[in-house]
PDB file of C-alpha atoms in Angstrom:
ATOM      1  CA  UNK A 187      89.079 129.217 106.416  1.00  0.00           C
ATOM      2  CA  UNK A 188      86.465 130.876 104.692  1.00  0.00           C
ATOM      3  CA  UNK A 189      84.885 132.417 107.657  1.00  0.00           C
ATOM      4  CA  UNK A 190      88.380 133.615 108.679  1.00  0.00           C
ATOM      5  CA  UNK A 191      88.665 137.793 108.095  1.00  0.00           C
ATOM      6  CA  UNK A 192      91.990 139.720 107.242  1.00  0.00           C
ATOM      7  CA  UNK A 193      92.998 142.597 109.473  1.00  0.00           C
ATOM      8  CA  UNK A 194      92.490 145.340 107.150  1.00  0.00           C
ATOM      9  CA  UNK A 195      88.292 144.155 106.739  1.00  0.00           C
ATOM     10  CA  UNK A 196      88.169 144.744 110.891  1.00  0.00           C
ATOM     11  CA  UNK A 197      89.659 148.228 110.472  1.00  0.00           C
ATOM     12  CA  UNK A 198      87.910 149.210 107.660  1.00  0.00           C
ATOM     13  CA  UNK A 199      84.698 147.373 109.391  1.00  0.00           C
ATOM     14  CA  UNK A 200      85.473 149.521 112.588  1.00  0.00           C
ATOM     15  CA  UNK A 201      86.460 153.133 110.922  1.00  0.00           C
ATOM     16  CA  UNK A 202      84.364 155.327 111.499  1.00  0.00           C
ATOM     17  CA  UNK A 203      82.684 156.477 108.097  1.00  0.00           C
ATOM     18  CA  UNK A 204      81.525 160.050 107.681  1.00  0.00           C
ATOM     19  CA  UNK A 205      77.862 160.330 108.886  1.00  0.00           C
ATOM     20  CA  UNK A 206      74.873 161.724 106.031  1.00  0.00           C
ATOM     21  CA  UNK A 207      75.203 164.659 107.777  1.00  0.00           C
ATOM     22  CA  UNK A 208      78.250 165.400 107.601  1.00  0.00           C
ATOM     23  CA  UNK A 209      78.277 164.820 103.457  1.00  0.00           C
ATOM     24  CA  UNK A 210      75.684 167.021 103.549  1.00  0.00           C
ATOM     25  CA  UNK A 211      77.965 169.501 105.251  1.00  0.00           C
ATOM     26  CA  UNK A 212      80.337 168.837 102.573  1.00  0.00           C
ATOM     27  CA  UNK A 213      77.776 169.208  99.900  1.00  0.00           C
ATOM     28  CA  UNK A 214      76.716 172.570 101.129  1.00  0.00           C
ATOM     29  CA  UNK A 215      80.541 174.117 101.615  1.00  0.00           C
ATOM     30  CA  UNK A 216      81.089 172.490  97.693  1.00  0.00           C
ATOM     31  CA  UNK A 217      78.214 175.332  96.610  1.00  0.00           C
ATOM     32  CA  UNK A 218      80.855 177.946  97.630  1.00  0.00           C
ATOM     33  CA  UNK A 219      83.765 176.683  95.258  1.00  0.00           C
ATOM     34  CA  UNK A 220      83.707 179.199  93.252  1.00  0.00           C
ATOM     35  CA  UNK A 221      83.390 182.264  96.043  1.00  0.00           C
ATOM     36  CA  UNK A 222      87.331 182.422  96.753  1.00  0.00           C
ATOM     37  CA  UNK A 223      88.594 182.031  93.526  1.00  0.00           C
ATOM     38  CA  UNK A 224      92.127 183.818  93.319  1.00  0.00           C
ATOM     39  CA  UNK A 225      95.128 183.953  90.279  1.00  0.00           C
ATOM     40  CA  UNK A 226      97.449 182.393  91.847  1.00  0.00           C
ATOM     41  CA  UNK A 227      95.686 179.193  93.146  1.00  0.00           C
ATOM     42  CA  UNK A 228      92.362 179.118  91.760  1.00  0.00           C
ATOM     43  CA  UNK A 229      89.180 177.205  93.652  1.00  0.00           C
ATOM     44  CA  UNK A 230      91.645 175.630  96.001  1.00  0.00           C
ATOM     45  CA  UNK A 231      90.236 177.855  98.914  1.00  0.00           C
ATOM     46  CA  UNK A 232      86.749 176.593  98.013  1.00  0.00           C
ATOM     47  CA  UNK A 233      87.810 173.171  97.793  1.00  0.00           C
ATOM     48  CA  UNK A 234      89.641 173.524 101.501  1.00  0.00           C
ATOM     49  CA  UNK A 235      86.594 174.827 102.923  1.00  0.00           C
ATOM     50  CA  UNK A 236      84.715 171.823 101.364  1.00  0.00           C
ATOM     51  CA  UNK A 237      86.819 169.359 103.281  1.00  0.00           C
ATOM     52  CA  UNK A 238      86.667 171.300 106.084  1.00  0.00           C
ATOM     53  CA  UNK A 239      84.532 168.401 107.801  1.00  0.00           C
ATOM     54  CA  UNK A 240      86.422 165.809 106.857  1.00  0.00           C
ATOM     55  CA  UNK A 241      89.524 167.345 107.956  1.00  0.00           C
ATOM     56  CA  UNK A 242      88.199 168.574 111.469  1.00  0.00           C
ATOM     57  CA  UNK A 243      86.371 164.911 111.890  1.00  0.00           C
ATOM     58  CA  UNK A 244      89.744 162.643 111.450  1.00  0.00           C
ATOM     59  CA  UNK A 245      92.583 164.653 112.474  1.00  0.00           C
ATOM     60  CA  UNK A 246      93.090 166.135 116.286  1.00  0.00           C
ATOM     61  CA  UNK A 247      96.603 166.264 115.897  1.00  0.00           C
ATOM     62  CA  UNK A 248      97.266 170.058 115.072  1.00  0.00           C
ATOM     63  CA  UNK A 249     100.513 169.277 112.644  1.00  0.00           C
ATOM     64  CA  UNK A 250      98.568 167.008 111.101  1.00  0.00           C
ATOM     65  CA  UNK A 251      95.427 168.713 110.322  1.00  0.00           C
ATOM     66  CA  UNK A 252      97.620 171.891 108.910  1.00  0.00           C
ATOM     67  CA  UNK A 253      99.295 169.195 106.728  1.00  0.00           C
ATOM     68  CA  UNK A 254      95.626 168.398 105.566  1.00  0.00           C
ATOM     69  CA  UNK A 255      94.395 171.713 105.216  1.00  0.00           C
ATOM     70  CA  UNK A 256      97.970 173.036 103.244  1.00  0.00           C
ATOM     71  CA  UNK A 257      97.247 169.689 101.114  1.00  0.00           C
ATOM     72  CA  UNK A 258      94.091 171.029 100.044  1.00  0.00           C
ATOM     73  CA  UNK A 259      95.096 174.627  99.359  1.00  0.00           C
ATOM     74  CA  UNK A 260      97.177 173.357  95.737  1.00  0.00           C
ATOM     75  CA  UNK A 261      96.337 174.748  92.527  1.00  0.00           C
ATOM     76  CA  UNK A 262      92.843 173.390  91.650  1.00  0.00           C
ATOM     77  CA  UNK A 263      90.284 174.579  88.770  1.00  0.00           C
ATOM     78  CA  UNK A 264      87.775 172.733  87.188  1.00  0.00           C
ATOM     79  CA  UNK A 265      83.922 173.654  86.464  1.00  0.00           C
ATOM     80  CA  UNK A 266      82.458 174.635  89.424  1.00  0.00           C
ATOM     81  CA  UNK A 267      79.425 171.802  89.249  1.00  0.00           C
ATOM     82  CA  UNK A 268      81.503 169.004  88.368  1.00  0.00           C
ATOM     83  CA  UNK A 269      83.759 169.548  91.331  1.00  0.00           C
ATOM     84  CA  UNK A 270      81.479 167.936  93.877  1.00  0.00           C
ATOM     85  CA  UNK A 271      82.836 164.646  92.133  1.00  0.00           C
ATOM     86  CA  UNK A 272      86.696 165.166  93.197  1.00  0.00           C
ATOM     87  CA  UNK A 273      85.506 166.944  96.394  1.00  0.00           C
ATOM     88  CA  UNK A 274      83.690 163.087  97.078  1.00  0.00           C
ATOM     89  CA  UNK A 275      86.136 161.301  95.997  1.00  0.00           C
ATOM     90  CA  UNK A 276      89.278 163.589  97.785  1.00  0.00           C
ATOM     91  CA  UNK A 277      86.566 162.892 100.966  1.00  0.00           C
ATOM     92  CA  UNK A 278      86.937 159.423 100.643  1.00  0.00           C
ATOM     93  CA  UNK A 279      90.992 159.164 100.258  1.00  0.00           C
ATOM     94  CA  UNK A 280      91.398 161.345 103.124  1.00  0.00           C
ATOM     95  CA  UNK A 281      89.342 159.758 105.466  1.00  0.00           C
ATOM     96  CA  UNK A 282      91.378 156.246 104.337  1.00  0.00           C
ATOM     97  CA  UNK A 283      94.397 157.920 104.745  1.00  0.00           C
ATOM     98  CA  UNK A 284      93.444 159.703 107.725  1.00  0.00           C
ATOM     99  CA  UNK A 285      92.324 155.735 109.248  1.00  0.00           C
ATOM    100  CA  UNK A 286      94.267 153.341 107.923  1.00  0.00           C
ATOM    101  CA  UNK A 287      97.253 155.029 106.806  1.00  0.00           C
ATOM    102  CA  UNK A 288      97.387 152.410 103.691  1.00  0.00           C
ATOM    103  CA  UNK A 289      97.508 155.491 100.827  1.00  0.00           C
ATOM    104  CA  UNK A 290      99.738 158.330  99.821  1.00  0.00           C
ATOM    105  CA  UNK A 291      98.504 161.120 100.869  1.00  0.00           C
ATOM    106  CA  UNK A 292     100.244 162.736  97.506  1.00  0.00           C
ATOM    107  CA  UNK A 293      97.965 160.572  95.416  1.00  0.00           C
ATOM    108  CA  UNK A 294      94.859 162.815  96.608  1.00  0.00           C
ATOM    109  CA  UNK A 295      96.067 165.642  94.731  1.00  0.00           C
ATOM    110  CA  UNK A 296      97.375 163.176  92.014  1.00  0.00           C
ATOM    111  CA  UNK A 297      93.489 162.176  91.730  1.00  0.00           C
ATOM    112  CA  UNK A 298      92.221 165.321  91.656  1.00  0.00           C
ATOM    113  CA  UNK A 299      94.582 167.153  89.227  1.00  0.00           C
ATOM    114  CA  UNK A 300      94.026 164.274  86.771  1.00  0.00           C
ATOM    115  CA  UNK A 301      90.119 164.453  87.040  1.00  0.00           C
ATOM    116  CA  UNK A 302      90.213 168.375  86.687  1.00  0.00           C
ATOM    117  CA  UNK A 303      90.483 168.445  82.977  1.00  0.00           C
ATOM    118  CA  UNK A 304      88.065 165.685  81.892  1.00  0.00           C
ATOM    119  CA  UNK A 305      85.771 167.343  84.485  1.00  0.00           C
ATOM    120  CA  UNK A 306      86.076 170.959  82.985  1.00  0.00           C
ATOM    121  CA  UNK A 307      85.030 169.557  79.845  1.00  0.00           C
ATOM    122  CA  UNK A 308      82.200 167.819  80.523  1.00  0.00           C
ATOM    123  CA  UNK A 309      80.713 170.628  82.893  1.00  0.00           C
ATOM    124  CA  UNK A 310      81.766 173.036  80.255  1.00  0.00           C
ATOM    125  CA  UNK A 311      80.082 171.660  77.440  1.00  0.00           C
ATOM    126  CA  UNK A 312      77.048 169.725  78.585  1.00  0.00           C
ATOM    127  CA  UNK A 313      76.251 171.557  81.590  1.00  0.00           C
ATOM    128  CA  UNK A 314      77.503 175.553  80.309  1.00  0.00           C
ATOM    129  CA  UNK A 315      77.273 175.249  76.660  1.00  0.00           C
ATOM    130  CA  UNK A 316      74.093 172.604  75.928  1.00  0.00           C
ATOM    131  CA  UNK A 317      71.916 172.382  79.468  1.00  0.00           C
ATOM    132  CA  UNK A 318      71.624 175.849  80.319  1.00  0.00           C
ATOM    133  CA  UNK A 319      71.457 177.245  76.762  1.00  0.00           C
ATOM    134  CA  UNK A 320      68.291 174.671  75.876  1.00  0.00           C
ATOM    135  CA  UNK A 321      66.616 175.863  79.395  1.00  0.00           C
ATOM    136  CA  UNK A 322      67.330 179.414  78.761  1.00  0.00           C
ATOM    137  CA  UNK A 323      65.868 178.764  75.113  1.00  0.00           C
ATOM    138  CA  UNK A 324      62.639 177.847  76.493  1.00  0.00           C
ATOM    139  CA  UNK A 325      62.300 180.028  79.180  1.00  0.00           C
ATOM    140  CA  UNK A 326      62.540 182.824  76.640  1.00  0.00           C
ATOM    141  CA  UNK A 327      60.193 180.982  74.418  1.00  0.00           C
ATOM    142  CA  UNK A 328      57.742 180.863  77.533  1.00  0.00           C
ATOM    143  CA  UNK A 329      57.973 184.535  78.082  1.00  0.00           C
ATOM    144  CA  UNK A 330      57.313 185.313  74.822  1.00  0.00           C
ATOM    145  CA  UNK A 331      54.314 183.203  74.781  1.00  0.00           C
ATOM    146  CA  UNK A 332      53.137 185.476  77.566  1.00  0.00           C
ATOM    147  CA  UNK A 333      53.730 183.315  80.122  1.00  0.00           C
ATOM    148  CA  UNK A 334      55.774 186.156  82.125  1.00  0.00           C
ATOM    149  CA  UNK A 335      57.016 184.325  85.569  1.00  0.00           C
ATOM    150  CA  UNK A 336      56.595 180.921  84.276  1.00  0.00           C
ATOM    151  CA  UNK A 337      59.632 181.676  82.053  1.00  0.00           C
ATOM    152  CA  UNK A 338      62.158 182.924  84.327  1.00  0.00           C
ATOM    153  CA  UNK A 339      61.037 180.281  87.242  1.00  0.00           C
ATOM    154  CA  UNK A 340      61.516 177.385  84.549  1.00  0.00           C
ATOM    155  CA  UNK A 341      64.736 178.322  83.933  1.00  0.00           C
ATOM    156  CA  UNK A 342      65.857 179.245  87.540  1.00  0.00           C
ATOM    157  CA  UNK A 343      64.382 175.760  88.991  1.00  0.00           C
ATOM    158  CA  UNK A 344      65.795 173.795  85.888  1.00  0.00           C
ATOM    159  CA  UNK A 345      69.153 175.149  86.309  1.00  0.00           C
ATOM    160  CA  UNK A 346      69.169 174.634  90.277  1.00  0.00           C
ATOM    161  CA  UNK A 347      67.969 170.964  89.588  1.00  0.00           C
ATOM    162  CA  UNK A 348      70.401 170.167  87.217  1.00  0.00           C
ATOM    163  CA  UNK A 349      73.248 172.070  89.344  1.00  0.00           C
ATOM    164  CA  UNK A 350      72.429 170.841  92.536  1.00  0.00           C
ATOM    165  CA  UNK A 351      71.467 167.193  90.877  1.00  0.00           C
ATOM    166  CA  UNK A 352      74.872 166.811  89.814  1.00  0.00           C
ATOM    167  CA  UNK A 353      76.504 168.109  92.929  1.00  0.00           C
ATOM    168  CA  UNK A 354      74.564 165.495  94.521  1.00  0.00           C
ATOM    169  CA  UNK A 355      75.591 163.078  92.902  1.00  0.00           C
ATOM    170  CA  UNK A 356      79.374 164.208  93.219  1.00  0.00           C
ATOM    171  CA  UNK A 357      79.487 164.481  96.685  1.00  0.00           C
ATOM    172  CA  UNK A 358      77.631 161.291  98.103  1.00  0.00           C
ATOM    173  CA  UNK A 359      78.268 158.998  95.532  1.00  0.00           C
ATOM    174  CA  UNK A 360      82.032 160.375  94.485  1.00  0.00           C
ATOM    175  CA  UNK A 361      82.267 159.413  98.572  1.00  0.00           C
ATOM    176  CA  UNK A 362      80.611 156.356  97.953  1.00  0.00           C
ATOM    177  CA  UNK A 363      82.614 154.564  95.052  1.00  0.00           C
ATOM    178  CA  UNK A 364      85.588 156.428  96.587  1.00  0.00           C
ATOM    179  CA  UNK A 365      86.398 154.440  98.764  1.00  0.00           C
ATOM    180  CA  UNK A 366      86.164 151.453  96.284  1.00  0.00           C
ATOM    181  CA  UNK A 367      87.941 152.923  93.736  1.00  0.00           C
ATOM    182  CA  UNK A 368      90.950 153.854  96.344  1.00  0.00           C
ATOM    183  CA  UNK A 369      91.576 150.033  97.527  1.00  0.00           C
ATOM    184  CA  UNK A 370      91.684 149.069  93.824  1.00  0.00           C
ATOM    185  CA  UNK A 371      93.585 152.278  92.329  1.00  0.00           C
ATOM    186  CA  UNK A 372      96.166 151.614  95.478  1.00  0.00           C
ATOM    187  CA  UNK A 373      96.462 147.777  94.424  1.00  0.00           C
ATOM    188  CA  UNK A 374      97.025 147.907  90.722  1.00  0.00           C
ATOM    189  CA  UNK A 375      99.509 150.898  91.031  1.00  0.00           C
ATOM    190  CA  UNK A 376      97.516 153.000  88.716  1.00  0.00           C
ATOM    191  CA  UNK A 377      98.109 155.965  91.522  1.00  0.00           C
ATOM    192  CA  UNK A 378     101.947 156.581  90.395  1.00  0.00           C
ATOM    193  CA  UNK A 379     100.646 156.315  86.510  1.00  0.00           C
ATOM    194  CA  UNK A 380      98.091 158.717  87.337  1.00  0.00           C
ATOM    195  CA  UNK A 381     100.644 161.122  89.512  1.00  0.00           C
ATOM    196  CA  UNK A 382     103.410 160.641  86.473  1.00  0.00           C
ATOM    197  CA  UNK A 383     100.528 161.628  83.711  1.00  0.00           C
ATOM    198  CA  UNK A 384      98.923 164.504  85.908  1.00  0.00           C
ATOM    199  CA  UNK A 385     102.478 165.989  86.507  1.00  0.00           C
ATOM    200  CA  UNK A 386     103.290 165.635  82.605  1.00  0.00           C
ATOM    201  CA  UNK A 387      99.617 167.131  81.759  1.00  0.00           C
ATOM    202  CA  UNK A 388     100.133 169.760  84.163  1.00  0.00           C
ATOM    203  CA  UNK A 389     103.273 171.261  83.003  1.00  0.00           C
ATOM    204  CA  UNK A 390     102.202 170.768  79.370  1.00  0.00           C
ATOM    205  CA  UNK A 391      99.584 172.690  79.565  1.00  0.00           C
ATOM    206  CA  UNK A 392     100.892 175.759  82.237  1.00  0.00           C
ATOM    207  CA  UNK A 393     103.800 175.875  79.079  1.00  0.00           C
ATOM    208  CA  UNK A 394     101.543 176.188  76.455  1.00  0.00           C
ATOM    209  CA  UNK A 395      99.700 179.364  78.182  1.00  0.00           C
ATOM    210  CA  UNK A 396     103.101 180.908  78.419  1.00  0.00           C
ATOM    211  CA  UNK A 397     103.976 182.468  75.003  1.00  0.00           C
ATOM    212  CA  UNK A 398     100.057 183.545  74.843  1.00  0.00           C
ATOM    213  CA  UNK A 399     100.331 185.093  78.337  1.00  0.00           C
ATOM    214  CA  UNK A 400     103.161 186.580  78.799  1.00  0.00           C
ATOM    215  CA  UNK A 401     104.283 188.805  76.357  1.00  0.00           C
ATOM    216  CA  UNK A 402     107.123 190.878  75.763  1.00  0.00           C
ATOM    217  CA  UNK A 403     108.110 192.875  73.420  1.00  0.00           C
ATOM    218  CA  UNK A 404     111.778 195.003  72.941  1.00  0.00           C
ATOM    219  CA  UNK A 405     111.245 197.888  70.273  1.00  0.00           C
ATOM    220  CA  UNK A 406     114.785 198.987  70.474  1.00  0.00           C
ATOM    221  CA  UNK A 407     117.064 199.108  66.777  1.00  0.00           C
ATOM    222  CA  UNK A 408     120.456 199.264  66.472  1.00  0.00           C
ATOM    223  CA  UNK A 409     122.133 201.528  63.589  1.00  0.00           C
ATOM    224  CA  UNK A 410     120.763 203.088  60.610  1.00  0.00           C
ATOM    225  CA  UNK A 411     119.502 202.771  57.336  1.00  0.00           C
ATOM    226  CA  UNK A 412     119.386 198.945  55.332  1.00  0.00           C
ATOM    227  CA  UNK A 413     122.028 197.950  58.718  1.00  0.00           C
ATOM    228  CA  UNK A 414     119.016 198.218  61.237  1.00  0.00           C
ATOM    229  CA  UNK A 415     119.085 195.240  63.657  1.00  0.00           C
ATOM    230  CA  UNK A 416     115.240 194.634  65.368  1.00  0.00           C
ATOM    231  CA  UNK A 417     116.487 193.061  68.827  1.00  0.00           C
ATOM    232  CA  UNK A 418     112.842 191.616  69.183  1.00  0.00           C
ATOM    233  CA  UNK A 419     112.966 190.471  65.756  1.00  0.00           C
ATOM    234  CA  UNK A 420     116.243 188.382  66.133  1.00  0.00           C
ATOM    235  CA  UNK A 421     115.122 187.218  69.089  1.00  0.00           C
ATOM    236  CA  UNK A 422     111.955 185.972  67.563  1.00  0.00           C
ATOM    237  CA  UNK A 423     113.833 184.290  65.075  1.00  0.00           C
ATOM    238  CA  UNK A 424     116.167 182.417  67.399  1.00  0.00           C
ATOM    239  CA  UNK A 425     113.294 181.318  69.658  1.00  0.00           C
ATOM    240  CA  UNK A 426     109.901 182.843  69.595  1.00  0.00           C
ATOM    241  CA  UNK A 427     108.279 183.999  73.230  1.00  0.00           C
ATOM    242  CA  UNK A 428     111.693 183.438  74.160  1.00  0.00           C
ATOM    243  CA  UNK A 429     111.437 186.551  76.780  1.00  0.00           C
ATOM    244  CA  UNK A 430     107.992 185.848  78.250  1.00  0.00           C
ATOM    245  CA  UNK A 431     109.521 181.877  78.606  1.00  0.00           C
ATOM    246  CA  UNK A 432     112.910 183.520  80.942  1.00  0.00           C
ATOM    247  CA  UNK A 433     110.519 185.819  82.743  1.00  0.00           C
ATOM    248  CA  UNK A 434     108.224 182.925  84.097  1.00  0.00           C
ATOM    249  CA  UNK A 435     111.176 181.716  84.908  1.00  0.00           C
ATOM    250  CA  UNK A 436     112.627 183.962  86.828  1.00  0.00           C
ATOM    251  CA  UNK A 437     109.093 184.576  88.443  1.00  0.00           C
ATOM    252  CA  UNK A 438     109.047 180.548  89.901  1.00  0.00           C
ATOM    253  CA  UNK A 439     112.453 180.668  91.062  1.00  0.00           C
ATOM    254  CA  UNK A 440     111.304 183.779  93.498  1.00  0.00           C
ATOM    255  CA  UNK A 441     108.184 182.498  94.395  1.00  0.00           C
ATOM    256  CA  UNK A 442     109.713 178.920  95.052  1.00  0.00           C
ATOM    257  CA  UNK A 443     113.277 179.776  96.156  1.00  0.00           C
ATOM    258  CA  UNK A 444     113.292 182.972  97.262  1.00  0.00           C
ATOM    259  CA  UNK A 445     109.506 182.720  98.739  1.00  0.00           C
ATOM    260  CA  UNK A 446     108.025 185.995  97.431  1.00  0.00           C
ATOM    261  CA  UNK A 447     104.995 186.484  97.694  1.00  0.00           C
ATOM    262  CA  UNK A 448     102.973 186.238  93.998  1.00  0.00           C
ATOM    263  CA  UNK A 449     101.228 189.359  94.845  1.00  0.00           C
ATOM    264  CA  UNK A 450     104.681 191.478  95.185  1.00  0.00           C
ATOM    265  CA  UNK A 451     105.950 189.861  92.132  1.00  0.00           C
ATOM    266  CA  UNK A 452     102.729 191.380  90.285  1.00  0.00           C
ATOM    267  CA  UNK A 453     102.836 194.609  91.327  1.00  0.00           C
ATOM    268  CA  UNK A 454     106.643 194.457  90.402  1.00  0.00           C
ATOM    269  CA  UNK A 455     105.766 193.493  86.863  1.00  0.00           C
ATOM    270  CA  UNK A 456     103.132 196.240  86.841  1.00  0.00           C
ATOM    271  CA  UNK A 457     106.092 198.514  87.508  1.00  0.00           C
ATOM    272  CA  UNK A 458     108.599 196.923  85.657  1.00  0.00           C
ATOM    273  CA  UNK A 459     105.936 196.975  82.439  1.00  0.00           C
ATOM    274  CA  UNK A 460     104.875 201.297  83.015  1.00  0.00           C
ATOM    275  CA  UNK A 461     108.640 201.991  83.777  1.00  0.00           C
ATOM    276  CA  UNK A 462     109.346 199.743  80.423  1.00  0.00           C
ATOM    277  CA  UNK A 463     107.144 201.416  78.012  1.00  0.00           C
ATOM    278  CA  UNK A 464     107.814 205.354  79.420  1.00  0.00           C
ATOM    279  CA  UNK A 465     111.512 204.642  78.957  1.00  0.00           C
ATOM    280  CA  UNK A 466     110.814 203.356  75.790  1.00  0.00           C
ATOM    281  CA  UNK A 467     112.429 200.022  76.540  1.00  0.00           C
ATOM    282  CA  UNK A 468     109.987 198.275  76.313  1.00  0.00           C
ATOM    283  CA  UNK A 469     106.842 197.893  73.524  1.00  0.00           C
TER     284      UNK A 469
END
């Protein structure tokens, strides 16, 4: 009958939602994305600390809320405006997960590592490289009109109305459509495409900093005369950034087999690289 109404609609009718005020708690811990950011994992510290009331509102088991929290702590960077929108939309999937247990919780991270890179571009470019060069433009325009204050206020206020405008918008209405988008996402499967494209993206592009990143370079010759042999040149010719490619390697299988810390293992390489070049080893 039409008037009939599945189980799922009386659970999600009786969930409890997150209240304004808490969003606005999450919009407020979202400003500080950027205050924690580390090498090793990025904003993910800021991003925790933005689901902070999500996490400490649905989960009173304590394994469970340290499985939330550790979920939350992965690699994330994107620009630091446009992240209110995964922050919503991350709100949203964990308080569906947290409810109705219907979700993956991988697929949060899935969602947010594949909106990461569209998201860096857009707050890169329109927000970085056109909005707050055009208000900067004409607050310097003001102040050279003699218009002192008026200038730098412009462009302060602008900026914070733009910034906070979009961070708005993130939060409450990435929340908002969230939850839509998760019961549809979840249906059509798109999840595992988006998890199997993220992972592929991901390790694309972490390879492609490799050769630029980590360099190094042998400046040892063997014999004399027309019979010298470059090792770093024969090794560039057999595979180029062949030694900065083994090293990463060597540096994942410690930090994920071995669990060493990625601090040690920089300090090492410090070492390793001032030990290298006084011995003469390496270039």
């Amino acid at each position: 009958m039409s008037d009939q109404v599945t189980t799922s609609e009386v659970q999600a009718e009786e969930t409890p939602k997150l209240t304004n005020k808490e969003l606005w708690k999450v919009f407020r811990n979202q400003l500080t994305i950027r205050c924690a950011n580390n090498y090793e994992r990025q904003q993910n510290a800021g991003f925790t600390q933005a689901m902070m009331p999500v996490v400490e509102k649905y989960y009173d088991d304590p394994e469970e809320k340290r499985e939330a929290y550790e979920r939350h702590m992965e690699y994330f960077l994107t620009n630091d405006i446009t992240s209110a929108i995964p922050v919503g939309v991350a709100a949203a999937m964990e308080e569906r997960y947290a409810t109705q247990r219907d979700i993956d919780p991988d697929s949060i991270n899935a969602v947010k590592t594949a909106l990461m890179g569209p998201l860096a571009g857009i707050g890169d470019s329109l927000l970085n490289g056109t909005a707050r060069p055009i208000l900067a433009g004409l607050a310097i325009s003001f102040i050279q009109a003699g218009l002192g204050w008026f200038g730098v206020l412009f462009f302060v206020i602008g900026m914070s109305i733009v910034s906070l405008g979009v961070r708005y918008f993130g939060v409450f209405q990435g929340y908002k459509q969230g939850v839509k988008l998760v019961a549809k996402i979840q249906s059509s499967g798109l999840i595992d495409k988006i998890s199997d494209l993220a992972a592929i993206a991901a390790y694309t592009i972490v390879g492609g900093f490799i050769p630029g990143l980590v360099i190094i370079n042998i400046p040892i010759e063997i014999g004399s005369g027309d019979s010298v042999l470059n090792i770093q040149q024969t090794l560039d010719g057999l595979v180029p950034g062949l030694l900065g490619v083994l090293y990463t390697l060597l540096m994942y299988v410690l930090i994920t087999k071995k669990k060493i810390s990625a601090v040690k293992l920089i300090l090492i390489t410090m070492v390793i690289g001032i030990a290298g070049v006084y011995l003469g080893i390496l270039g």
